[in-house]
CSV table of C-alpha atoms in Angstrom, one decimal:
chain,number,residue,atom,x,y,z
A,1,MET,CA,-193.8,-61.9,112.2
A,2,THR,CA,-194.2,-65.7,111.8
A,3,LEU,CA,-193.4,-67.0,108.4
A,4,ASP,CA,-195.9,-69.4,106.8
A,5,GLU,CA,-194.5,-71.7,104.1
A,6,VAL,CA,-197.8,-72.0,102.2
A,7,THR,CA,-198.2,-68.3,102.1
A,8,ILE,CA,-194.7,-68.0,100.6
A,9,SER,CA,-195.5,-70.7,98.0
A,10,ARG,CA,-198.9,-69.0,97.2
A,11,ALA,CA,-197.2,-65.7,96.7
A,12,ILE,CA,-194.8,-67.1,94.1
A,13,ILE,CA,-197.4,-69.0,92.2
A,14,THR,CA,-200.0,-66.2,92.2
A,15,ASP,CA,-197.5,-63.5,91.1
A,16,HIS,CA,-196.0,-65.4,88.3
A,17,LEU,CA,-199.1,-67.0,87.0
A,18,ASN,CA,-200.8,-63.6,86.9
A,19,THR,CA,-197.9,-62.2,85.0
A,20,LEU,CA,-198.0,-65.2,82.5
A,21,VAL,CA,-201.7,-64.5,81.9
A,22,GLN,CA,-200.9,-60.8,81.3
A,23,TYR,CA,-198.2,-61.8,78.7
A,24,MET,CA,-200.4,-64.1,76.7
A,25,GLU,CA,-200.5,-61.1,74.4
A,26,MET,CA,-197.6,-58.7,74.0
A,27,ASP,CA,-196.2,-56.2,71.6
A,28,VAL,CA,-192.8,-57.9,71.1
A,29,ALA,CA,-191.4,-61.2,72.2
A,30,VAL,CA,-187.6,-61.4,72.2
A,31,ILE,CA,-186.3,-64.9,72.2
A,32,GLY,CA,-182.9,-65.3,73.8
A,33,ALA,CA,-181.5,-63.2,76.6
A,34,GLY,CA,-178.0,-62.8,75.5
A,35,PRO,CA,-176.4,-59.3,75.0
A,36,SER,CA,-178.3,-58.5,71.8
A,37,GLY,CA,-181.6,-59.7,73.1
A,38,LEU,CA,-181.2,-57.8,76.4
A,39,VAL,CA,-180.3,-54.5,74.6
A,40,CYS,CA,-183.2,-54.9,72.1
A,41,ALA,CA,-185.7,-55.7,74.8
A,42,THR,CA,-184.6,-52.8,77.1
A,43,ILE,CA,-184.8,-50.2,74.4
A,44,LEU,CA,-188.2,-51.4,73.3
A,45,ALA,CA,-189.6,-51.4,76.8
A,46,GLU,CA,-188.1,-48.0,77.6
A,47,LYS,CA,-190.4,-46.7,74.8
A,48,GLY,CA,-193.4,-48.2,76.5
A,49,LEU,CA,-193.9,-51.4,74.5
A,50,LYS,CA,-195.0,-54.6,76.3
A,51,VAL,CA,-191.9,-56.8,75.9
A,52,GLY,CA,-191.4,-60.4,77.1
A,53,LEU,CA,-187.9,-61.9,77.1
A,54,ILE,CA,-188.0,-65.7,76.7
A,55,GLU,CA,-184.8,-67.6,77.7
A,56,LYS,CA,-184.4,-71.3,77.8
A,57,LYS,CA,-181.6,-71.3,80.3
A,58,LEU,CA,-181.8,-70.6,84.1
A,59,SER,CA,-179.7,-67.6,83.8
A,60,VAL,CA,-179.6,-64.7,81.3
A,61,GLY,CA,-176.5,-63.3,79.5
A,62,GLY,CA,-175.9,-65.9,76.8
A,63,GLY,CA,-172.2,-66.3,76.0
A,64,MET,CA,-171.2,-63.1,77.6
A,65,TRP,CA,-170.7,-64.7,81.1
A,66,GLY,CA,-167.7,-66.7,80.1
A,67,GLY,CA,-165.8,-63.9,78.4
A,68,GLY,CA,-163.1,-65.4,76.3
A,69,MET,CA,-162.2,-69.0,77.2
A,70,MET,CA,-163.4,-68.5,80.8
A,71,PHE,CA,-161.4,-65.3,81.3
A,72,PRO,CA,-164.3,-63.1,82.5
A,73,ARG,CA,-163.4,-60.2,80.3
A,74,ILE,CA,-164.9,-59.0,77.0
A,75,VAL,CA,-163.7,-56.6,74.3
A,76,VAL,CA,-165.8,-53.8,72.8
A,77,GLN,CA,-164.6,-51.7,70.0
A,78,GLN,CA,-164.7,-47.9,69.8
A,79,GLY,CA,-167.9,-47.7,67.7
A,80,ALA,CA,-169.9,-49.5,70.4
A,81,LYS,CA,-168.3,-48.1,73.5
A,82,ARG,CA,-171.2,-45.6,73.9
A,83,LEU,CA,-173.5,-48.5,74.7
A,84,LEU,CA,-171.2,-49.6,77.5
A,85,ASP,CA,-171.5,-46.1,78.8
A,86,ARG,CA,-175.2,-46.0,78.3
A,87,PHE,CA,-175.7,-49.0,80.5
A,88,GLY,CA,-173.1,-47.9,83.1
A,89,ILE,CA,-170.7,-50.7,82.3
A,90,ARG,CA,-167.2,-49.7,83.2
A,91,SER,CA,-164.4,-50.2,80.7
A,92,SER,CA,-160.8,-49.4,80.1
A,93,GLU,CA,-158.9,-48.8,76.9
A,94,PHE,CA,-156.4,-51.6,76.3
A,95,SER,CA,-155.1,-50.1,73.0
A,96,PRO,CA,-156.5,-47.5,70.7
A,97,GLY,CA,-160.1,-48.5,69.9
A,98,TYR,CA,-160.1,-51.6,72.0
A,99,TYR,CA,-161.9,-51.5,75.4
A,100,THR,CA,-162.1,-54.3,78.0
A,101,ALA,CA,-165.0,-54.7,80.3
A,102,ARG,CA,-165.8,-57.3,83.0
A,103,SER,CA,-168.2,-59.8,81.5
A,104,ILE,CA,-170.1,-60.4,84.8
A,105,GLU,CA,-170.6,-56.7,85.4
A,106,ALA,CA,-171.8,-56.3,81.8
A,107,VAL,CA,-174.4,-59.0,82.1
A,108,ALA,CA,-175.6,-57.8,85.5
A,109,LYS,CA,-176.0,-54.2,84.3
A,110,LEU,CA,-177.8,-55.2,81.1
A,111,ALA,CA,-180.2,-57.4,83.0
A,112,ALA,CA,-180.8,-54.6,85.6
A,113,ALA,CA,-181.5,-52.1,82.8
A,114,ALA,CA,-184.0,-54.5,81.3
A,115,SER,CA,-185.7,-55.0,84.6
A,116,ASP,CA,-185.8,-51.3,85.3
A,117,ALA,CA,-187.5,-50.8,81.9
A,118,ASP,CA,-190.2,-53.4,82.9
A,119,VAL,CA,-189.1,-56.1,80.5
A,120,GLU,CA,-190.7,-59.3,81.8
A,121,PHE,CA,-188.4,-62.3,81.9
A,122,PHE,CA,-189.5,-65.9,81.2
A,123,ASN,CA,-186.5,-68.1,81.9
A,124,LEU,CA,-186.4,-71.9,81.7
A,125,THR,CA,-189.0,-71.4,78.9
A,126,THR,CA,-188.4,-72.8,75.4
A,127,VAL,CA,-190.1,-72.0,72.1
A,128,GLU,CA,-191.0,-75.2,70.3
A,129,ASP,CA,-193.0,-73.8,67.3
A,130,VAL,CA,-194.4,-70.6,65.8
A,131,MET,CA,-197.9,-69.5,65.0
A,132,VAL,CA,-198.4,-68.5,61.4
A,133,LYS,CA,-202.0,-68.3,60.0
A,134,GLY,CA,-203.5,-67.5,56.6
A,135,ASP,CA,-202.1,-64.0,56.5
A,136,GLY,CA,-198.5,-65.4,56.5
A,137,LEU,CA,-197.5,-63.3,59.5
A,138,LEU,CA,-195.6,-64.7,62.4
A,139,SER,CA,-198.1,-63.7,65.1
A,140,GLY,CA,-197.4,-66.1,68.0
A,141,LEU,CA,-195.1,-68.5,69.7
A,142,VAL,CA,-195.6,-72.0,71.1
A,143,ILE,CA,-193.9,-72.3,74.4
A,144,ASN,CA,-193.2,-75.0,77.0
A,145,TRP,CA,-191.0,-75.4,80.0
A,146,GLN,CA,-187.4,-76.1,79.1
A,147,PRO,CA,-187.1,-79.2,81.4
A,148,VAL,CA,-190.0,-80.7,79.5
A,149,GLU,CA,-188.0,-80.4,76.3
A,150,ALA,CA,-184.8,-81.6,77.9
A,151,THR,CA,-186.4,-84.7,79.4
A,152,GLY,CA,-188.4,-85.6,76.3
A,153,LEU,CA,-191.7,-85.6,78.1
A,154,HIS,CA,-194.9,-85.6,76.0
A,155,VAL,CA,-196.5,-82.4,77.5
A,156,ASP,CA,-198.6,-80.2,75.2
A,157,PRO,CA,-197.4,-76.6,75.0
A,158,LEU,CA,-199.2,-73.2,75.3
A,159,THR,CA,-199.3,-70.3,72.9
A,160,VAL,CA,-198.7,-66.6,73.3
A,161,ARG,CA,-199.6,-63.9,70.8
A,162,CYS,CA,-197.1,-61.2,69.8
A,163,ARG,CA,-197.1,-58.4,67.2
A,164,MET,CA,-193.4,-58.8,66.5
A,165,THR,CA,-190.8,-61.5,67.3
A,166,VAL,CA,-187.1,-61.1,67.6
A,167,ASP,CA,-184.9,-64.2,67.2
A,168,ALA,CA,-181.9,-63.5,69.4
A,169,THR,CA,-181.1,-67.2,70.0
A,170,GLY,CA,-177.5,-66.9,68.9
A,171,HIS,CA,-175.7,-69.4,66.7
A,172,ASP,CA,-178.7,-71.7,66.5
A,173,ALA,CA,-181.2,-69.2,65.1
A,174,ILE,CA,-184.0,-71.4,66.5
A,175,ILE,CA,-187.0,-69.3,65.5
A,176,ALA,CA,-185.7,-68.7,62.0
A,177,HIS,CA,-185.2,-72.4,61.5
A,178,TYR,CA,-188.8,-73.1,62.5
A,179,VAL,CA,-190.0,-70.6,60.0
A,180,SER,CA,-187.7,-71.8,57.3
A,181,LYS,CA,-188.7,-75.5,57.8
A,182,LYS,CA,-192.5,-75.0,58.1
A,183,CYS,CA,-193.3,-71.9,56.1
A,184,GLY,CA,-190.6,-71.6,53.5
A,185,GLY,CA,-189.5,-68.3,52.0
A,186,LEU,CA,-186.5,-68.0,54.4
A,187,GLU,CA,-183.1,-69.4,53.5
A,188,ILE,CA,-180.8,-70.2,56.4
A,189,LYS,CA,-177.3,-69.7,54.9
A,190,GLY,CA,-175.4,-70.8,58.0
A,191,GLU,CA,-172.6,-69.2,60.0
A,192,GLY,CA,-169.1,-68.7,58.5
A,193,THR,CA,-165.7,-69.1,60.0
A,194,MET,CA,-164.0,-66.8,62.5
A,195,TRP,CA,-163.4,-63.4,61.0
A,196,ALA,CA,-163.9,-60.7,63.7
A,197,ASP,CA,-163.7,-57.6,61.6
A,198,ASN,CA,-166.0,-58.9,58.9
A,199,ALA,CA,-168.4,-60.4,61.4
A,200,GLU,CA,-168.8,-57.3,63.5
A,201,ALA,CA,-169.8,-55.2,60.6
A,202,ALA,CA,-172.0,-57.9,59.1
A,203,VAL,CA,-174.0,-58.6,62.3
A,204,VAL,CA,-175.4,-55.1,62.3
A,205,ALA,CA,-176.1,-55.1,58.5
A,206,HIS,CA,-177.8,-58.5,58.8
A,207,THR,CA,-180.1,-57.3,61.6
A,208,LYS,CA,-183.4,-57.0,59.9
A,209,GLU,CA,-186.9,-58.4,59.3
A,210,VAL,CA,-186.3,-61.8,57.5
A,211,TYR,CA,-190.0,-62.9,57.5
A,212,PRO,CA,-193.2,-61.0,58.1
A,213,GLY,CA,-193.2,-60.3,61.9
A,214,LEU,CA,-189.8,-61.9,62.5
A,215,TYR,CA,-186.5,-59.9,63.1
A,216,VAL,CA,-183.1,-61.4,63.7
A,217,CYS,CA,-180.3,-59.9,65.8
A,218,GLY,CA,-177.0,-60.9,67.3
A,219,MET,CA,-175.4,-64.1,66.1
A,220,ALA,CA,-178.8,-65.4,64.9
A,221,ALA,CA,-178.6,-62.6,62.2
A,222,ASN,CA,-175.2,-63.8,61.0
A,223,ALA,CA,-176.3,-67.5,61.1
A,224,VAL,CA,-179.3,-66.7,58.9
A,225,MET,CA,-177.6,-64.4,56.5
A,226,GLY,CA,-174.3,-66.3,56.2
A,227,GLY,CA,-172.1,-64.0,58.3
A,228,ASN,CA,-168.9,-64.9,60.0
A,229,ARG,CA,-168.3,-65.4,63.8
A,230,MET,CA,-166.3,-63.0,65.9
A,231,GLY,CA,-165.6,-64.5,69.3
A,232,PRO,CA,-165.5,-62.5,72.5
A,233,VAL,CA,-165.7,-59.0,71.0
A,234,PHE,CA,-169.3,-57.8,71.8
A,235,GLY,CA,-169.7,-54.4,70.2
A,236,GLY,CA,-171.6,-55.9,67.3
A,237,MET,CA,-173.9,-57.7,69.6
A,238,LEU,CA,-174.8,-54.5,71.4
A,239,LEU,CA,-175.2,-52.5,68.2
A,240,SER,CA,-177.3,-55.3,66.6
A,241,GLY,CA,-179.8,-55.3,69.5
A,242,GLU,CA,-180.0,-51.5,69.3
A,243,SER,CA,-180.6,-51.7,65.5
A,244,ALA,CA,-183.4,-54.3,65.9
A,245,ALA,CA,-185.1,-52.2,68.5
A,246,GLU,CA,-185.0,-49.1,66.4
A,247,GLN,CA,-186.4,-50.9,63.3
A,248,ILE,CA,-189.3,-52.3,65.3
A,249,LEU,CA,-190.0,-49.0,66.9
A,250,SER,CA,-190.3,-47.4,63.5
A,251,ARG,CA,-193.0,-49.9,62.7
A,252,PHE,CA,-195.0,-49.1,65.9
């Protein structure tokens, strides 16, 4: 076999552009491929929904990669350990109710599970606006390449249609801020101080539909609803992603 450079390039361009065209319309768009977004997207796709996972960075995993202060370990509490087991993430009990896991293994296995469920990834892609029409429903997203945003180039975006949107953009709660600024009816309370115990319970309770067609999960949920931050304990992130998926599935 003699490799042809143009054939290699044509294969990459054709495959991805065909996929992008297919995902101009999808059931659910999950914005942010951190732990909560990965879990949410995976569970939805496992149930047969057409799910696109949009991530502005080159890599997925959000803040989980770095563990705690660059120690590549995370902690998950007893109540969420079943989700580590569900995704085949190995863990060990440090003390009663506290389980440590390798952050890189956790991201790799969550990403693999999403891929196996046929979640389609769109990395290096940013959402710069939302589509809301006369019915007041968030029904689409305005997307562009992240390098366009980073370099400040004046390049018009494209639009995708989705039946439901999940803001899993972490502390920034980007989609919720767009809706709050342009549509009203959504108060962004802002994130509170470090308080792990309070935050872990709150992040699941705050996972909900906050505007017609828009759900928040993970730290975006606490940022919108005024919850605290929790640092490198990730049980709430996993449970929040699961909760968002279950709520959306009940709508479908």
